[in-house]
Amino acid sequence: MKNPDGTFTAFFHGIDGDLWGINDNTAGTWSAFAAAAPGTPKMHS
């Protein structure tokens, strides 16, 4: 459940409470991580 660039997954990581993840996503680093690691355990929101 993510876009090819991982931004949608990163959004759900933010919903999950990872505020630092939202901040990192501003620079695109969290999106890159999410895209590289689809289906992470955090995806339970």
mmCIF file of the N, C-alpha and C atoms, coordinates in Angstrom:
data_MODEL
# 
_entry.id   MODEL 
# 
loop_
_atom_site.group_PDB 
_atom_site.id 
_atom_site.type_symbol 
_atom_site.label_atom_id 
_atom_site.label_alt_id 
_atom_site.label_comp_id 
_atom_site.label_asym_id 
_atom_site.label_entity_id 
_atom_site.label_seq_id 
_atom_site.pdbx_PDB_ins_code 
_atom_site.Cartn_x 
_atom_site.Cartn_y 
_atom_site.Cartn_z 
_atom_site.occupancy 
_atom_site.B_iso_or_equiv 
_atom_site.pdbx_formal_charge 
_atom_site.auth_seq_id 
_atom_site.auth_comp_id 
_atom_site.auth_asym_id 
_atom_site.auth_atom_id 
_atom_site.pdbx_PDB_model_num 
ATOM 1   N N  . MET A 1 1  ? 0.847  -1.195 0.000  1.00 0.00 ? 1  MET A N  1 
ATOM 2   C CA . MET A 1 1  ? 0.000  0.000  0.000  1.00 0.00 ? 1  MET A CA 1 
ATOM 3   C C  . MET A 1 1  ? 0.883  1.246  0.000  1.00 0.00 ? 1  MET A C  1 
ATOM 4   N N  . LYS A 1 2  ? 1.616  1.417  -1.083 1.00 0.00 ? 2  LYS A N  1 
ATOM 5   C CA . LYS A 1 2  ? 2.507  2.564  -1.161 1.00 0.00 ? 2  LYS A CA 1 
ATOM 6   C C  . LYS A 1 2  ? 2.704  2.967  -2.609 1.00 0.00 ? 2  LYS A C  1 
ATOM 7   N N  . ASN A 1 3  ? 3.063  4.218  -2.806 1.00 0.00 ? 3  ASN A N  1 
ATOM 8   C CA . ASN A 1 3  ? 3.376  4.688  -4.144 1.00 0.00 ? 3  ASN A CA 1 
ATOM 9   C C  . ASN A 1 3  ? 4.779  4.231  -4.512 1.00 0.00 ? 3  ASN A C  1 
ATOM 10  N N  . PRO A 1 4  ? 5.098  4.173  -5.806 1.00 0.00 ? 4  PRO A N  1 
ATOM 11  C CA . PRO A 1 4  ? 6.428  3.737  -6.237 1.00 0.00 ? 4  PRO A CA 1 
ATOM 12  C C  . PRO A 1 4  ? 7.560  4.510  -5.565 1.00 0.00 ? 4  PRO A C  1 
ATOM 13  N N  . ASP A 1 5  ? 7.324  5.769  -5.247 1.00 0.00 ? 5  ASP A N  1 
ATOM 14  C CA . ASP A 1 5  ? 8.388  6.579  -4.639 1.00 0.00 ? 5  ASP A CA 1 
ATOM 15  C C  . ASP A 1 5  ? 8.397  6.447  -3.116 1.00 0.00 ? 5  ASP A C  1 
ATOM 16  N N  . GLY A 1 6  ? 7.444  5.733  -2.564 1.00 0.00 ? 6  GLY A N  1 
ATOM 17  C CA . GLY A 1 6  ? 7.448  5.453  -1.136 1.00 0.00 ? 6  GLY A CA 1 
ATOM 18  C C  . GLY A 1 6  ? 6.836  6.539  -0.271 1.00 0.00 ? 6  GLY A C  1 
ATOM 19  N N  . THR A 1 7  ? 6.349  7.614  -0.878 1.00 0.00 ? 7  THR A N  1 
ATOM 20  C CA . THR A 1 7  ? 5.848  8.728  -0.078 1.00 0.00 ? 7  THR A CA 1 
ATOM 21  C C  . THR A 1 7  ? 4.587  8.341  0.690  1.00 0.00 ? 7  THR A C  1 
ATOM 22  N N  . PHE A 1 8  ? 3.737  7.525  0.076  1.00 0.00 ? 8  PHE A N  1 
ATOM 23  C CA . PHE A 1 8  ? 2.498  7.143  0.743  1.00 0.00 ? 8  PHE A CA 1 
ATOM 24  C C  . PHE A 1 8  ? 2.791  6.274  1.959  1.00 0.00 ? 8  PHE A C  1 
ATOM 25  N N  . THR A 1 9  ? 3.776  5.369  1.815  1.00 0.00 ? 9  THR A N  1 
ATOM 26  C CA . THR A 1 9  ? 4.179  4.551  2.953  1.00 0.00 ? 9  THR A CA 1 
ATOM 27  C C  . THR A 1 9  ? 4.734  5.432  4.054  1.00 0.00 ? 9  THR A C  1 
ATOM 28  N N  . ALA A 1 10 ? 5.541  6.417  3.681  1.00 0.00 ? 10 ALA A N  1 
ATOM 29  C CA . ALA A 1 10 ? 6.128  7.330  4.662  1.00 0.00 ? 10 ALA A CA 1 
ATOM 30  C C  . ALA A 1 10 ? 5.032  8.073  5.414  1.00 0.00 ? 10 ALA A C  1 
ATOM 31  N N  . PHE A 1 11 ? 3.965  8.430  4.710  1.00 0.00 ? 11 PHE A N  1 
ATOM 32  C CA . PHE A 1 11 ? 2.843  9.119  5.345  1.00 0.00 ? 11 PHE A CA 1 
ATOM 33  C C  . PHE A 1 11 ? 2.243  8.254  6.443  1.00 0.00 ? 11 PHE A C  1 
ATOM 34  N N  . PHE A 1 12 ? 2.052  6.964  6.152  1.00 0.00 ? 12 PHE A N  1 
ATOM 35  C CA . PHE A 1 12 ? 1.484  6.075  7.157  1.00 0.00 ? 12 PHE A CA 1 
ATOM 36  C C  . PHE A 1 12 ? 2.442  5.849  8.319  1.00 0.00 ? 12 PHE A C  1 
ATOM 37  N N  . HIS A 1 13 ? 3.741  5.862  8.040  1.00 0.00 ? 13 HIS A N  1 
ATOM 38  C CA . HIS A 1 13 ? 4.716  5.789  9.128  1.00 0.00 ? 13 HIS A CA 1 
ATOM 39  C C  . HIS A 1 13 ? 4.529  6.994  10.046 1.00 0.00 ? 13 HIS A C  1 
ATOM 40  N N  . GLY A 1 14 ? 4.266  8.154  9.469  1.00 0.00 ? 14 GLY A N  1 
ATOM 41  C CA . GLY A 1 14 ? 4.034  9.357  10.263 1.00 0.00 ? 14 GLY A CA 1 
ATOM 42  C C  . GLY A 1 14 ? 2.776  9.206  11.110 1.00 0.00 ? 14 GLY A C  1 
ATOM 43  N N  . ILE A 1 15 ? 1.700  8.661  10.518 1.00 0.00 ? 15 ILE A N  1 
ATOM 44  C CA . ILE A 1 15 ? 0.457  8.425  11.247 1.00 0.00 ? 15 ILE A CA 1 
ATOM 45  C C  . ILE A 1 15 ? 0.720  7.496  12.430 1.00 0.00 ? 15 ILE A C  1 
ATOM 46  N N  . ASP A 1 16 ? 1.685  6.599  12.247 1.00 0.00 ? 16 ASP A N  1 
ATOM 47  C CA . ASP A 1 16 ? 2.017  5.614  13.267 1.00 0.00 ? 16 ASP A CA 1 
ATOM 48  C C  . ASP A 1 16 ? 2.676  6.251  14.480 1.00 0.00 ? 16 ASP A C  1 
ATOM 49  N N  . GLY A 1 17 ? 3.040  7.532  14.377 1.00 0.00 ? 17 GLY A N  1 
ATOM 50  C CA . GLY A 1 17 ? 3.576  8.242  15.527 1.00 0.00 ? 17 GLY A CA 1 
ATOM 51  C C  . GLY A 1 17 ? 5.061  8.543  15.432 1.00 0.00 ? 17 GLY A C  1 
ATOM 52  N N  . ASP A 1 18 ? 5.689  8.207  14.287 1.00 0.00 ? 18 ASP A N  1 
ATOM 53  C CA . ASP A 1 18 ? 7.116  8.491  14.137 1.00 0.00 ? 18 ASP A CA 1 
ATOM 54  C C  . ASP A 1 18 ? 7.299  9.930  13.676 1.00 0.00 ? 18 ASP A C  1 
ATOM 55  N N  . LEU A 1 19 ? 7.233  10.849 14.627 1.00 0.00 ? 19 LEU A N  1 
ATOM 56  C CA . LEU A 1 19 ? 7.334  12.266 14.282 1.00 0.00 ? 19 LEU A CA 1 
ATOM 57  C C  . LEU A 1 19 ? 8.667  12.587 13.625 1.00 0.00 ? 19 LEU A C  1 
ATOM 58  N N  . TRP A 1 20 ? 9.728  11.920 14.078 1.00 0.00 ? 20 TRP A N  1 
ATOM 59  C CA . TRP A 1 20 ? 11.036 12.144 13.451 1.00 0.00 ? 20 TRP A CA 1 
ATOM 60  C C  . TRP A 1 20 ? 11.007 11.672 12.006 1.00 0.00 ? 20 TRP A C  1 
ATOM 61  N N  . GLY A 1 21 ? 10.185 10.659 11.730 1.00 0.00 ? 21 GLY A N  1 
ATOM 62  C CA . GLY A 1 21 ? 10.047 10.167 10.365 1.00 0.00 ? 21 GLY A CA 1 
ATOM 63  C C  . GLY A 1 21 ? 9.417  11.224 9.467  1.00 0.00 ? 21 GLY A C  1 
ATOM 64  N N  . ILE A 1 22 ? 8.424  11.948 10.004 1.00 0.00 ? 22 ILE A N  1 
ATOM 65  C CA . ILE A 1 22 ? 7.789  13.011 9.229  1.00 0.00 ? 22 ILE A CA 1 
ATOM 66  C C  . ILE A 1 22 ? 8.821  14.086 8.894  1.00 0.00 ? 22 ILE A C  1 
ATOM 67  N N  . ASN A 1 23 ? 9.652  14.432 9.892  1.00 0.00 ? 23 ASN A N  1 
ATOM 68  C CA . ASN A 1 23 ? 10.673 15.453 9.673  1.00 0.00 ? 23 ASN A CA 1 
ATOM 69  C C  . ASN A 1 23 ? 11.679 15.000 8.623  1.00 0.00 ? 23 ASN A C  1 
ATOM 70  N N  . ASP A 1 24 ? 12.116 13.734 8.718  1.00 0.00 ? 24 ASP A N  1 
ATOM 71  C CA . ASP A 1 24 ? 13.060 13.199 7.741  1.00 0.00 ? 24 ASP A CA 1 
ATOM 72  C C  . ASP A 1 24 ? 12.434 13.165 6.357  1.00 0.00 ? 24 ASP A C  1 
ATOM 73  N N  . ASN A 1 25 ? 11.121 12.894 6.311  1.00 0.00 ? 25 ASN A N  1 
ATOM 74  C CA . ASN A 1 25 ? 10.443 12.807 5.027  1.00 0.00 ? 25 ASN A CA 1 
ATOM 75  C C  . ASN A 1 25 ? 10.495 14.130 4.274  1.00 0.00 ? 25 ASN A C  1 
ATOM 76  N N  . THR A 1 26 ? 10.626 15.226 5.017  1.00 0.00 ? 26 THR A N  1 
ATOM 77  C CA . THR A 1 26 ? 10.733 16.534 4.382  1.00 0.00 ? 26 THR A CA 1 
ATOM 78  C C  . THR A 1 26 ? 11.938 16.572 3.454  1.00 0.00 ? 26 THR A C  1 
ATOM 79  N N  . ALA A 1 27 ? 12.994 15.871 3.858  1.00 0.00 ? 27 ALA A N  1 
ATOM 80  C CA . ALA A 1 27 ? 14.204 15.819 3.043  1.00 0.00 ? 27 ALA A CA 1 
ATOM 81  C C  . ALA A 1 27 ? 14.177 14.634 2.083  1.00 0.00 ? 27 ALA A C  1 
ATOM 82  N N  . GLY A 1 28 ? 13.171 13.797 2.229  1.00 0.00 ? 28 GLY A N  1 
ATOM 83  C CA . GLY A 1 28 ? 13.017 12.662 1.335  1.00 0.00 ? 28 GLY A CA 1 
ATOM 84  C C  . GLY A 1 28 ? 13.707 11.398 1.819  1.00 0.00 ? 28 GLY A C  1 
ATOM 85  N N  . THR A 1 29 ? 14.396 11.474 2.952  1.00 0.00 ? 29 THR A N  1 
ATOM 86  C CA . THR A 1 29 ? 15.139 10.309 3.425  1.00 0.00 ? 29 THR A CA 1 
ATOM 87  C C  . THR A 1 29 ? 14.203 9.217  3.921  1.00 0.00 ? 29 THR A C  1 
ATOM 88  N N  . TRP A 1 30 ? 13.149 9.606  4.633  1.00 0.00 ? 30 TRP A N  1 
ATOM 89  C CA . TRP A 1 30 ? 12.223 8.595  5.152  1.00 0.00 ? 30 TRP A CA 1 
ATOM 90  C C  . TRP A 1 30 ? 11.482 7.926  3.995  1.00 0.00 ? 30 TRP A C  1 
ATOM 91  N N  . SER A 1 31 ? 11.134 8.696  2.958  1.00 0.00 ? 31 SER A N  1 
ATOM 92  C CA . SER A 1 31 ? 10.479 8.121  1.789  1.00 0.00 ? 31 SER A CA 1 
ATOM 93  C C  . SER A 1 31 ? 11.387 7.087  1.148  1.00 0.00 ? 31 SER A C  1 
ATOM 94  N N  . ALA A 1 32 ? 12.676 7.406  1.075  1.00 0.00 ? 32 ALA A N  1 
ATOM 95  C CA . ALA A 1 32 ? 13.631 6.482  0.474  1.00 0.00 ? 32 ALA A CA 1 
ATOM 96  C C  . ALA A 1 32 ? 13.693 5.195  1.282  1.00 0.00 ? 32 ALA A C  1 
ATOM 97  N N  . PHE A 1 33 ? 13.688 5.323  2.597  1.00 0.00 ? 33 PHE A N  1 
ATOM 98  C CA . PHE A 1 33 ? 13.721 4.143  3.461  1.00 0.00 ? 33 PHE A CA 1 
ATOM 99  C C  . PHE A 1 33 ? 12.461 3.306  3.264  1.00 0.00 ? 33 PHE A C  1 
ATOM 100 N N  . ALA A 1 34 ? 11.313 3.977  3.222  1.00 0.00 ? 34 ALA A N  1 
ATOM 101 C CA . ALA A 1 34 ? 10.045 3.275  3.067  1.00 0.00 ? 34 ALA A CA 1 
ATOM 102 C C  . ALA A 1 34 ? 9.992  2.544  1.729  1.00 0.00 ? 34 ALA A C  1 
ATOM 103 N N  . ALA A 1 35 ? 10.519 3.179  0.694  1.00 0.00 ? 35 ALA A N  1 
ATOM 104 C CA . ALA A 1 35 ? 10.514 2.570  -0.630 1.00 0.00 ? 35 ALA A CA 1 
ATOM 105 C C  . ALA A 1 35 ? 11.442 1.362  -0.669 1.00 0.00 ? 35 ALA A C  1 
ATOM 106 N N  . ALA A 1 36 ? 12.511 1.419  0.124  1.00 0.00 ? 36 ALA A N  1 
ATOM 107 C CA . ALA A 1 36 ? 13.474 0.324  0.145  1.00 0.00 ? 36 ALA A CA 1 
ATOM 108 C C  . ALA A 1 36 ? 13.009 -0.813 1.052  1.00 0.00 ? 36 ALA A C  1 
ATOM 109 N N  . ALA A 1 37 ? 12.068 -0.517 1.936  1.00 0.00 ? 37 ALA A N  1 
ATOM 110 C CA . ALA A 1 37 ? 11.608 -1.532 2.882  1.00 0.00 ? 37 ALA A CA 1 
ATOM 111 C C  . ALA A 1 37 ? 10.082 -1.606 2.910  1.00 0.00 ? 37 ALA A C  1 
ATOM 112 N N  . PRO A 1 38 ? 9.463  -2.025 1.796  1.00 0.00 ? 38 PRO A N  1 
ATOM 113 C CA . PRO A 1 38 ? 8.000  -2.122 1.752  1.00 0.00 ? 38 PRO A CA 1 
ATOM 114 C C  . PRO A 1 38 ? 7.483  -3.209 2.696  1.00 0.00 ? 38 PRO A C  1 
ATOM 115 N N  . GLY A 1 39 ? 6.315  -2.964 3.268  1.00 0.00 ? 39 GLY A N  1 
ATOM 116 C CA . GLY A 1 39 ? 5.709  -3.971 4.132  1.00 0.00 ? 39 GLY A CA 1 
ATOM 117 C C  . GLY A 1 39 ? 6.373  -4.079 5.488  1.00 0.00 ? 39 GLY A C  1 
ATOM 118 N N  . THR A 1 40 ? 6.866  -2.982 6.009  1.00 0.00 ? 40 THR A N  1 
ATOM 119 C CA . THR A 1 40 ? 7.532  -3.008 7.310  1.00 0.00 ? 40 THR A CA 1 
ATOM 120 C C  . THR A 1 40 ? 6.508  -3.234 8.410  1.00 0.00 ? 40 THR A C  1 
ATOM 121 N N  . PRO A 1 41 ? 6.944  -3.707 9.564  1.00 0.00 ? 41 PRO A N  1 
ATOM 122 C CA . PRO A 1 41 ? 6.026  -3.966 10.679 1.00 0.00 ? 41 PRO A CA 1 
ATOM 123 C C  . PRO A 1 41 ? 5.256  -2.730 11.132 1.00 0.00 ? 41 PRO A C  1 
ATOM 124 N N  . LYS A 1 42 ? 5.791  -1.559 10.818 1.00 0.00 ? 42 LYS A N  1 
ATOM 125 C CA . LYS A 1 42 ? 5.130  -0.321 11.224 1.00 0.00 ? 42 LYS A CA 1 
ATOM 126 C C  . LYS A 1 42 ? 3.784  -0.135 10.507 1.00 0.00 ? 42 LYS A C  1 
ATOM 127 N N  . MET A 1 43 ? 3.578  -0.832 9.408  1.00 0.00 ? 43 MET A N  1 
ATOM 128 C CA . MET A 1 43 ? 2.361  -0.655 8.618  1.00 0.00 ? 43 MET A CA 1 
ATOM 129 C C  . MET A 1 43 ? 1.170  -1.360 9.271  1.00 0.00 ? 43 MET A C  1 
ATOM 130 N N  . HIS A 1 44 ? 0.808  -0.953 10.485 1.00 0.00 ? 44 HIS A N  1 
ATOM 131 C CA . HIS A 1 44 ? -0.338 -1.547 11.160 1.00 0.00 ? 44 HIS A CA 1 
ATOM 132 C C  . HIS A 1 44 ? -1.389 -0.509 11.509 1.00 0.00 ? 44 HIS A C  1 
ATOM 133 N N  . SER A 1 45 ? -1.208 0.728  11.035 1.00 0.00 ? 45 SER A N  1 
ATOM 134 C CA . SER A 1 45 ? -2.152 1.798  11.336 1.00 0.00 ? 45 SER A CA 1 
ATOM 135 C C  . SER A 1 45 ? -3.509 1.488  10.688 1.00 0.00 ? 45 SER A C  1 
# 
